[in-house]
Tab-separated table of C-alpha atoms in Angstrom:
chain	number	residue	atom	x	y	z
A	1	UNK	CA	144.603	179.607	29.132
A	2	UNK	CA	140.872	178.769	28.108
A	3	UNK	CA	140.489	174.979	26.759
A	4	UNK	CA	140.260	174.616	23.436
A	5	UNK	CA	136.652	174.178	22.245
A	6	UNK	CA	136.189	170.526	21.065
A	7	UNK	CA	133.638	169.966	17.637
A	8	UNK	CA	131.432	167.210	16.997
A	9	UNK	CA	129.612	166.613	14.030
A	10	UNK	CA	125.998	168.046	13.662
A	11	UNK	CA	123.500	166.222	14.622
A	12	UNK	CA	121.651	163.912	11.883
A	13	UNK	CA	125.076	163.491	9.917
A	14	UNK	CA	128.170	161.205	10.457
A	15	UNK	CA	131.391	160.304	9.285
A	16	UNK	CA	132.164	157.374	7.371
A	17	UNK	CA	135.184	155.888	8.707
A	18	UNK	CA	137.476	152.727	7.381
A	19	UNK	CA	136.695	149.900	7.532
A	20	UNK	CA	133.243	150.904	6.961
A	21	UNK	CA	134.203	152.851	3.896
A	22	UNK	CA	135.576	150.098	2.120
A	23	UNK	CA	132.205	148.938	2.159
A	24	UNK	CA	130.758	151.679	0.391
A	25	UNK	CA	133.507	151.602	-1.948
A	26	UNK	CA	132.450	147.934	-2.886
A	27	UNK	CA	128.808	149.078	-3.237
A	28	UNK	CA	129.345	152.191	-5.746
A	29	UNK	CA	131.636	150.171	-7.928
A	30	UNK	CA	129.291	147.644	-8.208
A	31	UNK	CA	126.730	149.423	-9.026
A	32	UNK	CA	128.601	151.300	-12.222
A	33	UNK	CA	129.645	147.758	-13.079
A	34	UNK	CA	126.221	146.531	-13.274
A	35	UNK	CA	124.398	149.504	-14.428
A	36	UNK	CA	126.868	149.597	-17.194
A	37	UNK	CA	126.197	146.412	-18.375
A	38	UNK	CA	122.415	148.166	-18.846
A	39	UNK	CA	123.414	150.967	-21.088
A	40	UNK	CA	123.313	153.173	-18.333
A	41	UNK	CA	125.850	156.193	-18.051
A	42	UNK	CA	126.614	158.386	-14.723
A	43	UNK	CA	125.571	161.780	-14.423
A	44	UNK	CA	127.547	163.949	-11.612
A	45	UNK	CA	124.320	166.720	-9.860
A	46	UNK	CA	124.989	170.129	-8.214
A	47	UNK	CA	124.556	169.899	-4.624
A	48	UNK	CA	121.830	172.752	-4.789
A	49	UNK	CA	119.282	174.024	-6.844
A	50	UNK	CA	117.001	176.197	-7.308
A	51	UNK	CA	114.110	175.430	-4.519
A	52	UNK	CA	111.386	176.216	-7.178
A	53	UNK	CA	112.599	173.244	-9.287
A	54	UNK	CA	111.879	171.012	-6.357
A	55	UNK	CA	108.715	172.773	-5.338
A	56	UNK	CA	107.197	172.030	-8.901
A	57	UNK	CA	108.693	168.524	-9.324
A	58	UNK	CA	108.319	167.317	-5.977
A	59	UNK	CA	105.356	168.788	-4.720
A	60	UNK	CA	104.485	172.224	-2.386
A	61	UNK	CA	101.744	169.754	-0.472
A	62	UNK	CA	104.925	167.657	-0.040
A	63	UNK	CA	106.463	166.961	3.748
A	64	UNK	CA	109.411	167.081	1.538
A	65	UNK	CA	108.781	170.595	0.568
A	66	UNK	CA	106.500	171.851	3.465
A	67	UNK	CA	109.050	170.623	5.652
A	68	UNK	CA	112.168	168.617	5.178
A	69	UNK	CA	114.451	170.692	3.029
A	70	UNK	CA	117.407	172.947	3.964
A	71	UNK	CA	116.762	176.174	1.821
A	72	UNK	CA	118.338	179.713	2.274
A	73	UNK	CA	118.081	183.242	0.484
A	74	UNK	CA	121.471	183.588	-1.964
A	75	UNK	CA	123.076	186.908	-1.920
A	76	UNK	CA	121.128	187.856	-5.257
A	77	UNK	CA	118.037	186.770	-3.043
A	78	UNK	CA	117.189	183.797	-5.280
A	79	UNK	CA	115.918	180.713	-2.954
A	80	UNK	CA	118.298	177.809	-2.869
A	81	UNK	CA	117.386	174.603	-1.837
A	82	UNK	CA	119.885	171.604	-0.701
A	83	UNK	CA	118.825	168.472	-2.848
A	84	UNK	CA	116.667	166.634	-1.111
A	85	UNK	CA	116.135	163.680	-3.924
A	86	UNK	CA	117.969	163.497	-7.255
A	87	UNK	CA	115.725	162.817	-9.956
A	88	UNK	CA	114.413	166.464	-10.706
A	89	UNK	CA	118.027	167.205	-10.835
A	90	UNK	CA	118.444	164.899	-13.453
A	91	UNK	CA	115.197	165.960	-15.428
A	92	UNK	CA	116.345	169.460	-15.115
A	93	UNK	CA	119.630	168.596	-16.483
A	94	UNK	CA	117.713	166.652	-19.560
A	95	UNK	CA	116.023	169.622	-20.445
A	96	UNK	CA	118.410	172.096	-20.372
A	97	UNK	CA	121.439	170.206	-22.319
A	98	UNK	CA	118.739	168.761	-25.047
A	99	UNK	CA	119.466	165.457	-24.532
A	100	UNK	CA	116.061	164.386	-25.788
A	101	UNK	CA	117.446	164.390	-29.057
A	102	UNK	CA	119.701	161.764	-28.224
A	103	UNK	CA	119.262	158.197	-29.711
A	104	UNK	CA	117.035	155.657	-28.107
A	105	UNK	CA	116.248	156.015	-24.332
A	106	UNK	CA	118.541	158.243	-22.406
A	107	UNK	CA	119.942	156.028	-19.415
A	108	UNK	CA	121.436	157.668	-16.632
A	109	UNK	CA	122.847	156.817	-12.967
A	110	UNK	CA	123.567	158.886	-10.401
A	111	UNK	CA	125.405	158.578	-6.500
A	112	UNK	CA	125.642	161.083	-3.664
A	113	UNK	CA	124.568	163.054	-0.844
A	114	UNK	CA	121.057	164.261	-0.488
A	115	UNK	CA	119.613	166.606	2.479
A	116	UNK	CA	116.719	166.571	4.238
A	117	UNK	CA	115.755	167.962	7.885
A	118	UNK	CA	114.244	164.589	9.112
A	119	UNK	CA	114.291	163.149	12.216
A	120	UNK	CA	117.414	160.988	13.136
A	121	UNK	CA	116.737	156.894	13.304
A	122	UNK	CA	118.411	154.122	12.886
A	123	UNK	CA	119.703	153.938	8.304
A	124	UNK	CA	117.651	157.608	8.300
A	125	UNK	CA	120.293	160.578	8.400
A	126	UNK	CA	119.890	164.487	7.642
A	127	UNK	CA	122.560	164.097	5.148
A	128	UNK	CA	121.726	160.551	3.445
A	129	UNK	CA	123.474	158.974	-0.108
A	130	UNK	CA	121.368	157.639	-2.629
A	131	UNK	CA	122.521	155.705	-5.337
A	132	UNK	CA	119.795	155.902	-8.600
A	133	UNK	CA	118.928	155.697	-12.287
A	134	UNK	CA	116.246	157.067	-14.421
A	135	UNK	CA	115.018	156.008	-18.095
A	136	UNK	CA	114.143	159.267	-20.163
A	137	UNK	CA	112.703	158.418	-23.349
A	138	UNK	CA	109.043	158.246	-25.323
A	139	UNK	CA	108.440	154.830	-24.848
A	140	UNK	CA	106.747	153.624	-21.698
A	141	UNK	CA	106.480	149.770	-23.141
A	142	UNK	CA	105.923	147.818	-19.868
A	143	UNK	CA	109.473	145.995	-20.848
A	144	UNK	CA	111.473	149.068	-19.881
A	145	UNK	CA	109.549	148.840	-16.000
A	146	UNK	CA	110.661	145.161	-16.107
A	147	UNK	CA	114.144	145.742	-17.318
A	148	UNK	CA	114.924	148.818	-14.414
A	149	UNK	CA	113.581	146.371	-11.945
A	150	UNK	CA	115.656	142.773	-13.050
A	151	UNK	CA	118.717	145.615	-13.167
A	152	UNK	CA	118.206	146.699	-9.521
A	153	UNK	CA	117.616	143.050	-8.314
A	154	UNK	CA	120.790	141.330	-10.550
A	155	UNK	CA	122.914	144.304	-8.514
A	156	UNK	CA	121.683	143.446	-5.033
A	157	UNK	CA	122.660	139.630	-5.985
A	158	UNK	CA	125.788	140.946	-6.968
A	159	UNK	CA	126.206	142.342	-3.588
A	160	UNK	CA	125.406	139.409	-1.650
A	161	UNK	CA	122.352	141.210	-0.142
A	162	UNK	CA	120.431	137.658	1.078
A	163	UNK	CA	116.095	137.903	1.227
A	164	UNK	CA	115.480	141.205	-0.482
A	165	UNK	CA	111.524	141.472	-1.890
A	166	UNK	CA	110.489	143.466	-4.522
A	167	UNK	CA	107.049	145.185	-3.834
A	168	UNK	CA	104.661	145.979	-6.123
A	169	UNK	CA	102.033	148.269	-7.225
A	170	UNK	CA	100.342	150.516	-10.144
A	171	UNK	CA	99.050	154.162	-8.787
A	172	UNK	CA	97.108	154.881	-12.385
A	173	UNK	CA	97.428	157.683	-13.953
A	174	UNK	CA	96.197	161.278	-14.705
A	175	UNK	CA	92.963	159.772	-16.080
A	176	UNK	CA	92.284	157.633	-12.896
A	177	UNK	CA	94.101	158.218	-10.446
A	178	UNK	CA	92.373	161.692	-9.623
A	179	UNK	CA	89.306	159.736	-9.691
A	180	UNK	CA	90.253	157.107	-7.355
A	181	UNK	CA	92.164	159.728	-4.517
A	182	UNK	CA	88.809	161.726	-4.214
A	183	UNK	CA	86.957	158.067	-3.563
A	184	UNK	CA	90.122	157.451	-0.603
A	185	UNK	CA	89.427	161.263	0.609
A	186	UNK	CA	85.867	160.683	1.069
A	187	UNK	CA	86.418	156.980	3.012
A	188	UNK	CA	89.145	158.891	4.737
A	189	UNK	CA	86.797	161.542	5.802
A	190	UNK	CA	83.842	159.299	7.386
A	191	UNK	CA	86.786	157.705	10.133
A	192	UNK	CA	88.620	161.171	10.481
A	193	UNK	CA	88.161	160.915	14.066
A	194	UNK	CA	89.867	157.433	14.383
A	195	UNK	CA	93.119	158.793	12.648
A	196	UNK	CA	96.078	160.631	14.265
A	197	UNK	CA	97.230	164.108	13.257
A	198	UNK	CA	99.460	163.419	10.072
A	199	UNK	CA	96.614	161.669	8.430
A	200	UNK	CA	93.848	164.263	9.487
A	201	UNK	CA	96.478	166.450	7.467
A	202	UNK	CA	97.329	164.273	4.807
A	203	UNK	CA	93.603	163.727	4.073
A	204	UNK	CA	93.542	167.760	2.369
A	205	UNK	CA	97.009	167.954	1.218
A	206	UNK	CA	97.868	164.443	-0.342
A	207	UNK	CA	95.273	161.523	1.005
A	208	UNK	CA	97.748	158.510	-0.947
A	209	UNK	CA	99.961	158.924	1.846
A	210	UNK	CA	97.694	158.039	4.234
A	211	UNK	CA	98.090	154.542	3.019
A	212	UNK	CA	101.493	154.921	3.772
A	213	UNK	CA	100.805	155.004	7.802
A	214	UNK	CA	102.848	152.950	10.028
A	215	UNK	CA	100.796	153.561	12.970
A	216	UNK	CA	99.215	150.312	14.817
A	217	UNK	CA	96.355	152.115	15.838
A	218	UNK	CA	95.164	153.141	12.154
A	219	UNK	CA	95.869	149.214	10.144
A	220	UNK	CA	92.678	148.200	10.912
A	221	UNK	CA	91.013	151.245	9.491
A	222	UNK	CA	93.307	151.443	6.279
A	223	UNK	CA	92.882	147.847	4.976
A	224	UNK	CA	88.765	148.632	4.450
A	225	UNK	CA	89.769	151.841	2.271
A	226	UNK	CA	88.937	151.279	-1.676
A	227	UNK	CA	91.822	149.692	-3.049
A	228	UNK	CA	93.546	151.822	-6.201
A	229	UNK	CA	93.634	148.177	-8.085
A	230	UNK	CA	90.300	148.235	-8.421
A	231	UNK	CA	89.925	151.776	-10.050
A	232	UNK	CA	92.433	151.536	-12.621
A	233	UNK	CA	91.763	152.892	-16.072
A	234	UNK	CA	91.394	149.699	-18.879
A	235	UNK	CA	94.978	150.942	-19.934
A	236	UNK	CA	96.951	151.190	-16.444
A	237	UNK	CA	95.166	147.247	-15.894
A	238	UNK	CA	96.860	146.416	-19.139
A	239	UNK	CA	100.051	147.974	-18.370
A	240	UNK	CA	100.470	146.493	-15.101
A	241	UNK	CA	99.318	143.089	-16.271
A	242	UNK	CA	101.976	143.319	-19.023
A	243	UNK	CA	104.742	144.999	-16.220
A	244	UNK	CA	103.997	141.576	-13.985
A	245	UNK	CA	104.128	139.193	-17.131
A	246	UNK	CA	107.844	140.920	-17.710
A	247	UNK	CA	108.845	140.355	-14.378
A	248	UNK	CA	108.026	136.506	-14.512
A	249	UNK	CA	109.332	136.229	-17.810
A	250	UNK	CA	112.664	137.023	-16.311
A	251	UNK	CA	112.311	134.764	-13.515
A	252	UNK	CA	111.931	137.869	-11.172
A	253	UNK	CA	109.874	137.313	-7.701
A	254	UNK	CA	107.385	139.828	-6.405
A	255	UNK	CA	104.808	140.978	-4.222
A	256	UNK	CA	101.755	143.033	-4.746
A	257	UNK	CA	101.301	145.605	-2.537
A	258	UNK	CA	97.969	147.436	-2.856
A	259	UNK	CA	98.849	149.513	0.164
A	260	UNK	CA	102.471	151.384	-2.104
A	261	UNK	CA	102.176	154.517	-3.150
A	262	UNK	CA	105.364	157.087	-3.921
A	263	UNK	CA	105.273	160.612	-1.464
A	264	UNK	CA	106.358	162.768	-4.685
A	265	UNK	CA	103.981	164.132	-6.950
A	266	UNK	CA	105.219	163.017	-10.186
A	267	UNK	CA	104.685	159.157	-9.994
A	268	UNK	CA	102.366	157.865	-12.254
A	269	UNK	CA	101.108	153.629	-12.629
A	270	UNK	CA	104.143	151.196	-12.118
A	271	UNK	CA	105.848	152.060	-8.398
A	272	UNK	CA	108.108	149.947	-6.316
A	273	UNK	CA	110.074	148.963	-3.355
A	274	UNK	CA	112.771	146.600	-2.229
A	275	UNK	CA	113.036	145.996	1.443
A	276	UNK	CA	115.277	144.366	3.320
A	277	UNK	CA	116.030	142.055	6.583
A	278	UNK	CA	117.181	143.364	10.234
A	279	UNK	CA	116.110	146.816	9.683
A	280	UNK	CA	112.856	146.751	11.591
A	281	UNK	CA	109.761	148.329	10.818
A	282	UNK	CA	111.859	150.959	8.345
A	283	UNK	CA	112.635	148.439	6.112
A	284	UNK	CA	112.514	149.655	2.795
A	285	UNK	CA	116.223	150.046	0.844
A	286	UNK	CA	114.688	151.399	-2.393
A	287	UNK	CA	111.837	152.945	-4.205
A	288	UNK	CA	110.962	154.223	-7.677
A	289	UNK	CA	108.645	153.685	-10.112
A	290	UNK	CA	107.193	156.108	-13.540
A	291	UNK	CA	106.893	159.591	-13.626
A	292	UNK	CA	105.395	160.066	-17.463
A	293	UNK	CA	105.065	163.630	-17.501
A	294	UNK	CA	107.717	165.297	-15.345
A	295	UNK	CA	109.389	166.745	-18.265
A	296	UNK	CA	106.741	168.250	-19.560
A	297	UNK	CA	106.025	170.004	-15.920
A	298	UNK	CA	109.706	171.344	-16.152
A	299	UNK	CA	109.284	173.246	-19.295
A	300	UNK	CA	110.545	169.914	-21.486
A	301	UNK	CA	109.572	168.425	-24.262
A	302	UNK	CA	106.569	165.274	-24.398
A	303	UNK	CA	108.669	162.302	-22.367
A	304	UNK	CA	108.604	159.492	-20.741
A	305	UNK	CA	110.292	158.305	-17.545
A	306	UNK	CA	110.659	155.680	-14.666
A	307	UNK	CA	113.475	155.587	-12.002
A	308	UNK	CA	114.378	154.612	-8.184
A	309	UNK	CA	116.801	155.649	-5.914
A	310	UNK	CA	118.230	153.323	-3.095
A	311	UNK	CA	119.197	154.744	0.163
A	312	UNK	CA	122.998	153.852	0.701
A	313	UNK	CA	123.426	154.108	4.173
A	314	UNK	CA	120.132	151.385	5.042
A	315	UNK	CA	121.522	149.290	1.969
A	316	UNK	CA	125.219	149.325	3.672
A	317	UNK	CA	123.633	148.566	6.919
A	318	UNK	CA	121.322	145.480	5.482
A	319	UNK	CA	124.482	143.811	3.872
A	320	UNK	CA	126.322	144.363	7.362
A	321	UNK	CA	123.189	142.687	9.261
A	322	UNK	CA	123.327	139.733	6.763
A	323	UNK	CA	126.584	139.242	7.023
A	324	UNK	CA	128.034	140.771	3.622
A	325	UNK	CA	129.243	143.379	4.888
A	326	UNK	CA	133.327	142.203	4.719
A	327	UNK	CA	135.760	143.812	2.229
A	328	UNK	CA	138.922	142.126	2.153
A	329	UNK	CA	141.590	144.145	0.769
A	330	UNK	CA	142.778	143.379	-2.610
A	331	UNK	CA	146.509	144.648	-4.223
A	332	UNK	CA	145.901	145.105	-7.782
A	333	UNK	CA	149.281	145.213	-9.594
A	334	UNK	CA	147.818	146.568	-12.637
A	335	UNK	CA	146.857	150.590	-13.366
A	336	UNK	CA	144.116	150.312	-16.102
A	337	UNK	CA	140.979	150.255	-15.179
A	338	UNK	CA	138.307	148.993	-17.954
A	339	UNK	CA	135.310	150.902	-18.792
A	340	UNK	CA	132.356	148.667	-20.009
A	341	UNK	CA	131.024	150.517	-23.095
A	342	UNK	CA	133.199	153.551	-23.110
A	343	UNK	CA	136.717	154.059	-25.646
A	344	UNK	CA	139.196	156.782	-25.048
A	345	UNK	CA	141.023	157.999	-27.750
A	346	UNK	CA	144.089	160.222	-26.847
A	347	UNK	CA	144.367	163.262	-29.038
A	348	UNK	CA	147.237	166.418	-28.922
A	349	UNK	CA	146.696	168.311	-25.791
A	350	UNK	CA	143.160	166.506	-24.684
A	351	UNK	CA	141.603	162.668	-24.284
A	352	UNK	CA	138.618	162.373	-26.390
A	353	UNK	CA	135.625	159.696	-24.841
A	354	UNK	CA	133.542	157.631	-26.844
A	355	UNK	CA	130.711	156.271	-25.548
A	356	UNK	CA	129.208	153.302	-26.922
A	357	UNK	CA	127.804	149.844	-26.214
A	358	UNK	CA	129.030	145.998	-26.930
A	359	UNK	CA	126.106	144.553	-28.354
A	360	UNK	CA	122.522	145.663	-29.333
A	361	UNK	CA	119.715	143.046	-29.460
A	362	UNK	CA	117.713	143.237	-32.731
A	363	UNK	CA	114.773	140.929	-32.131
A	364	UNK	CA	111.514	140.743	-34.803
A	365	UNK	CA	107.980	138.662	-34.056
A	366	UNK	CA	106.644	138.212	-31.072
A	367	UNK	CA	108.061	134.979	-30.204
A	368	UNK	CA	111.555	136.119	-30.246
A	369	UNK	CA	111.136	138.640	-27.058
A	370	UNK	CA	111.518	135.537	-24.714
A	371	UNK	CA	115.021	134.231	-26.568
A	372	UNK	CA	116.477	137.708	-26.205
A	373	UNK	CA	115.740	138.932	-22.813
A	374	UNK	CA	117.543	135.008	-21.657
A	375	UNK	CA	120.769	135.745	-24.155
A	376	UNK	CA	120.437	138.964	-22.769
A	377	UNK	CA	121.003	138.413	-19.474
A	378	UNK	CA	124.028	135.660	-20.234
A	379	UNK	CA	125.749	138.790	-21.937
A	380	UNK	CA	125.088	140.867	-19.607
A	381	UNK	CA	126.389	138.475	-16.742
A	382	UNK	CA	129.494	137.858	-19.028
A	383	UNK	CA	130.252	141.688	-18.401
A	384	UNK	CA	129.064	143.012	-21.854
A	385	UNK	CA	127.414	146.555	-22.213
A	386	UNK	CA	123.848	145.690	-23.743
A	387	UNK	CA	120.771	147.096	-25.595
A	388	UNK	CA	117.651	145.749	-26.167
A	389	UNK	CA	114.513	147.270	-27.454
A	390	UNK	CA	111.615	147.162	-25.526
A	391	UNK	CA	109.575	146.886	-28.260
A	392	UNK	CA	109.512	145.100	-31.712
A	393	UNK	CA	111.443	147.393	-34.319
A	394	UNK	CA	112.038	146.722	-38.028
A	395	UNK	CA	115.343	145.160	-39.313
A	396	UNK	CA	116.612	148.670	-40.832
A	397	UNK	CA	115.893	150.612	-38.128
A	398	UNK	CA	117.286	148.053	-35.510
A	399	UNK	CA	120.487	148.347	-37.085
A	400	UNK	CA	120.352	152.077	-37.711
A	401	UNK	CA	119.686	152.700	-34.192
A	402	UNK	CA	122.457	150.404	-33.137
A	403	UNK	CA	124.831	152.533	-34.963
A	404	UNK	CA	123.866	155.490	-33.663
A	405	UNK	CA	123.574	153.664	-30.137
A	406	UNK	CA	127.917	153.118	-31.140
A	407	UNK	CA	127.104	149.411	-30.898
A	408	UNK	CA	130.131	147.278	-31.910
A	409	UNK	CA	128.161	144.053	-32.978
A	410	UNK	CA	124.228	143.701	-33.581
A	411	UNK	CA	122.572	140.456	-32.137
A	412	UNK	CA	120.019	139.120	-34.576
A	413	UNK	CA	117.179	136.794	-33.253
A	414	UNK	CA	113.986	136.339	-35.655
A	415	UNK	CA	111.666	133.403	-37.108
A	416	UNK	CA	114.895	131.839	-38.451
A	417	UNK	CA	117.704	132.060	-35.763
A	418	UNK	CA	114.528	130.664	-33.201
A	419	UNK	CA	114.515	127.388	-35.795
A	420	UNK	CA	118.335	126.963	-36.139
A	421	UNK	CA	118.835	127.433	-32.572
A	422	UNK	CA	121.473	129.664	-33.595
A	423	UNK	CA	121.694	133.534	-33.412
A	424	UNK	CA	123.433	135.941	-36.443
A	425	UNK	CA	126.316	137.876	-35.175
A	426	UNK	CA	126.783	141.395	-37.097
A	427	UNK	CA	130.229	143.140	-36.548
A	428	UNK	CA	129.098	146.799	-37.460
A	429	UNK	CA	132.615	148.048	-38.287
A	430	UNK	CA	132.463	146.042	-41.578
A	431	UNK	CA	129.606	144.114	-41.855
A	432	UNK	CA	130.702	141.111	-41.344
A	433	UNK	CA	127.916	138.720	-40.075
A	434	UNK	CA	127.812	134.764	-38.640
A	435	UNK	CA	125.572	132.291	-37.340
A	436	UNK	CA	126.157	131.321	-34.430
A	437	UNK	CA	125.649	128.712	-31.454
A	438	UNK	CA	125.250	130.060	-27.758
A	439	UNK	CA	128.532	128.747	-26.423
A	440	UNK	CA	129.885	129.980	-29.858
A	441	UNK	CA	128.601	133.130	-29.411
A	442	UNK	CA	129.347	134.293	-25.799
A	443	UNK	CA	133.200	132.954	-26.455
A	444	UNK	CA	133.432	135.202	-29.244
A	445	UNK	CA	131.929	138.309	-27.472
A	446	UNK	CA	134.036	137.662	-24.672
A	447	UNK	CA	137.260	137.458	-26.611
A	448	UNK	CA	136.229	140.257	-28.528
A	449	UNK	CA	135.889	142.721	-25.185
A	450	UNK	CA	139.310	141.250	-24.088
């Protein structure tokens, strides 16, 4: 009798065995706990799409695209395409379920598999996770960059991820930023001979990347090419300037780096990355930045939009070289499992879900930003679903769009609440509304989302 053929896993993807899983369990979960407190909401993708969708989003010139993605004929010959990144996936799904007409910004999150025919390395897999959000909207106030970013580095806190460093950079946009890549193509093109073979290519089909180059051979070269910092457009300076005035604001570290561009075609001025220690050379758990203008390509409507994905399996791997990598099994005697933000209502034959938020942040003048993006954060910390506008709105509409938002209580911080020392507590239900001290207040909200 013939042995029995024995299977192994294809190469470039794995299985994710306990204890390890555990681990992974503790890193989703944290992330819809934090990313709740946010506003955000999850979003579940199809697995495939159609590969013109990526081919427009992410780019044809793309090693994505030109390379990288698993793609096959259907039997109605339409081409297919295994996702190979998430976020035209969720534009896609933006546009066709009209959910520009939603109110305020449209905040979703997303976790799963994505596919790519890479090659194998150490955290790098053919069939990778990501874990990511995106901000759809029409606002691209420089508070929204700031707010994605102090989101992604309050969850890697959470996780116990020791030494992480945010990275830094504006790429311009559509007004300078062609401007600036034909200046790098033409200082590309007068040390062509001193580059390998990816940059000789990259220098047609997408010269940003170039700057991207890990090879020791080509540092030297790359550090005298023109700098994209120094070609921005007077309104990418001011929006970066603004994006790094955010950051300290909130008391959140970072590095420039001149050199950090996105591979995709739809990122436009703010970009970023977080890396990580004990990885090596590869040691970047995260990137993202804006992509104004993706909607539009897709067939949508006028939109804004910034986002990041973080690679699960390096992320899982960092906490486990750090040393937070241990789950200890906990019994939980009870069976309800609280939803920050989100009410179910039980009707005959179906469960109805509202989704709203605890508390939206109505701030007027100027001088009032600062007070609410500290509260904000204590709320936040304290487990409460919040919304704050990134920019200045009037009283009436604050509140209107806090109903609409589903808020149960408006926060009220202007001229007077900053010379009480106090903030005004609205309950929306009823209109009920108190002044408040800080210890006053967060023992009330907390009682209140008992």
């Amino acid at each position: 009798m013939a042995e029995a053929k024995k299977f192994r896993a294809i190469k470039g993807v794995r299985d994710i065995l306990p204890p390890e899983s555990a681990l992974w369990n503790r890193v989703e979960q944290t992330a819809r706990d934090v990313f709740a407190t946010f506003g955000f909401q999850e979003i579940r993708l199809p697995i495939f799409e159609q590969t013109e969708l990526f081919a427009r989003s992410v780019g044809v010139n793309t090693d994505i695209v030109g390379k990288e993605m698993y793609s096959f004929a259907d039997r109605d010959d339409t081409s297919i395409s295994l996702r190979p990144e998430a976020t035209a996936s969720v534009v896609r799904a933006y546009i066709e379920h009209g959910m520009h007409s939603r109110p305020g910004d449209v905040k979703l999150y997303y976790m799963g598999p994505m596919f790519r025919r890479e090659r194998p390395q150490k955290g790098r897999y053919r069939q990778f996770y990501q874990i990511g959000a995106e901000v759809l909207g029409q606002s691209d106030q420089p508070a929204i960059d700031a707010e994605v970013l102090e989101m992604l580095m309050v969850y890697l806190e959470r996780l116990g991820l020791v030494g992480a460093k945010l990275h830094l950079n504006s790429i311009g946009c559509q007004e300078c930023r062609p401007k600036y890549v034909e200046k790098l193509r033409e200082a590309l093109l007068e040390v062509i001979n001193e580059l390998g073979a990816d940059s000789q290519r990259r220098i047609e089909t997408n010269p940003l990347r170039v700057l991207d180059s890990k090879t020791p051979d080509e540092q030297a070269i790359i550090e005298k090419l023109p700098r994209i910092g120094d070609h921005l457009c007077a309104s990418c300076r001011d929006h970066f300037a603004q994006v790094q005035q955010q950051l300290k604001q909130r008391g959140i570290a970072y590095e420039i780096n001149w050199r950090l561009v996105r591979g995709l075609d739809y990122y436009m001025r703010t970009t970023f990355e977080i890396t990580a220690p004990g990885l090596g050379a590869q040691n970047a758990i995260c990137g993202g930045g804006r992509y104004d203008g993706l909607v539009e390509l897709l067939g949508g409507p006028p939109t804004k939009g910034i986002g990041f994905a973080i690679g699960t399996d390096r992320l899982v791997l960092a906490l486990q070289e750090v040393g937070a990598g241990d789950v200890k099994a906990e019994v939980r005697k009870d069976v309800t499992v609280p939803v920050t933000g989100v009410v179910l209502k039980a009707e005959v034959g179906r469960v109805k879900v509202e989704v709203g938020i605890d508390v939206f942040v109505a701030w007027m003048g100027a001088a009032s930003q600062p007070a609410a993006v500290k509260i904000v954060r204590k709320l936040r910390e304290a487990g409460l679903s919040v919304e704050v506008p990134a920019e200045e709105m009037k009283f009436k509409k604050s509140i209107g769009l806090a109903a609409k938002l589903g808020a149960r209580f408006a926060l009220i911080i202007g001229e007077n609440e900053l010379k009480e020392g106090k903030y005004a507590l609205k309950r929306l239900a009823d209109g009920h509304q108190e002044s408040l001290s800080e210890a006053d207040l967060l023992a009330q909200l907390k009682a209140a989302q008992a």
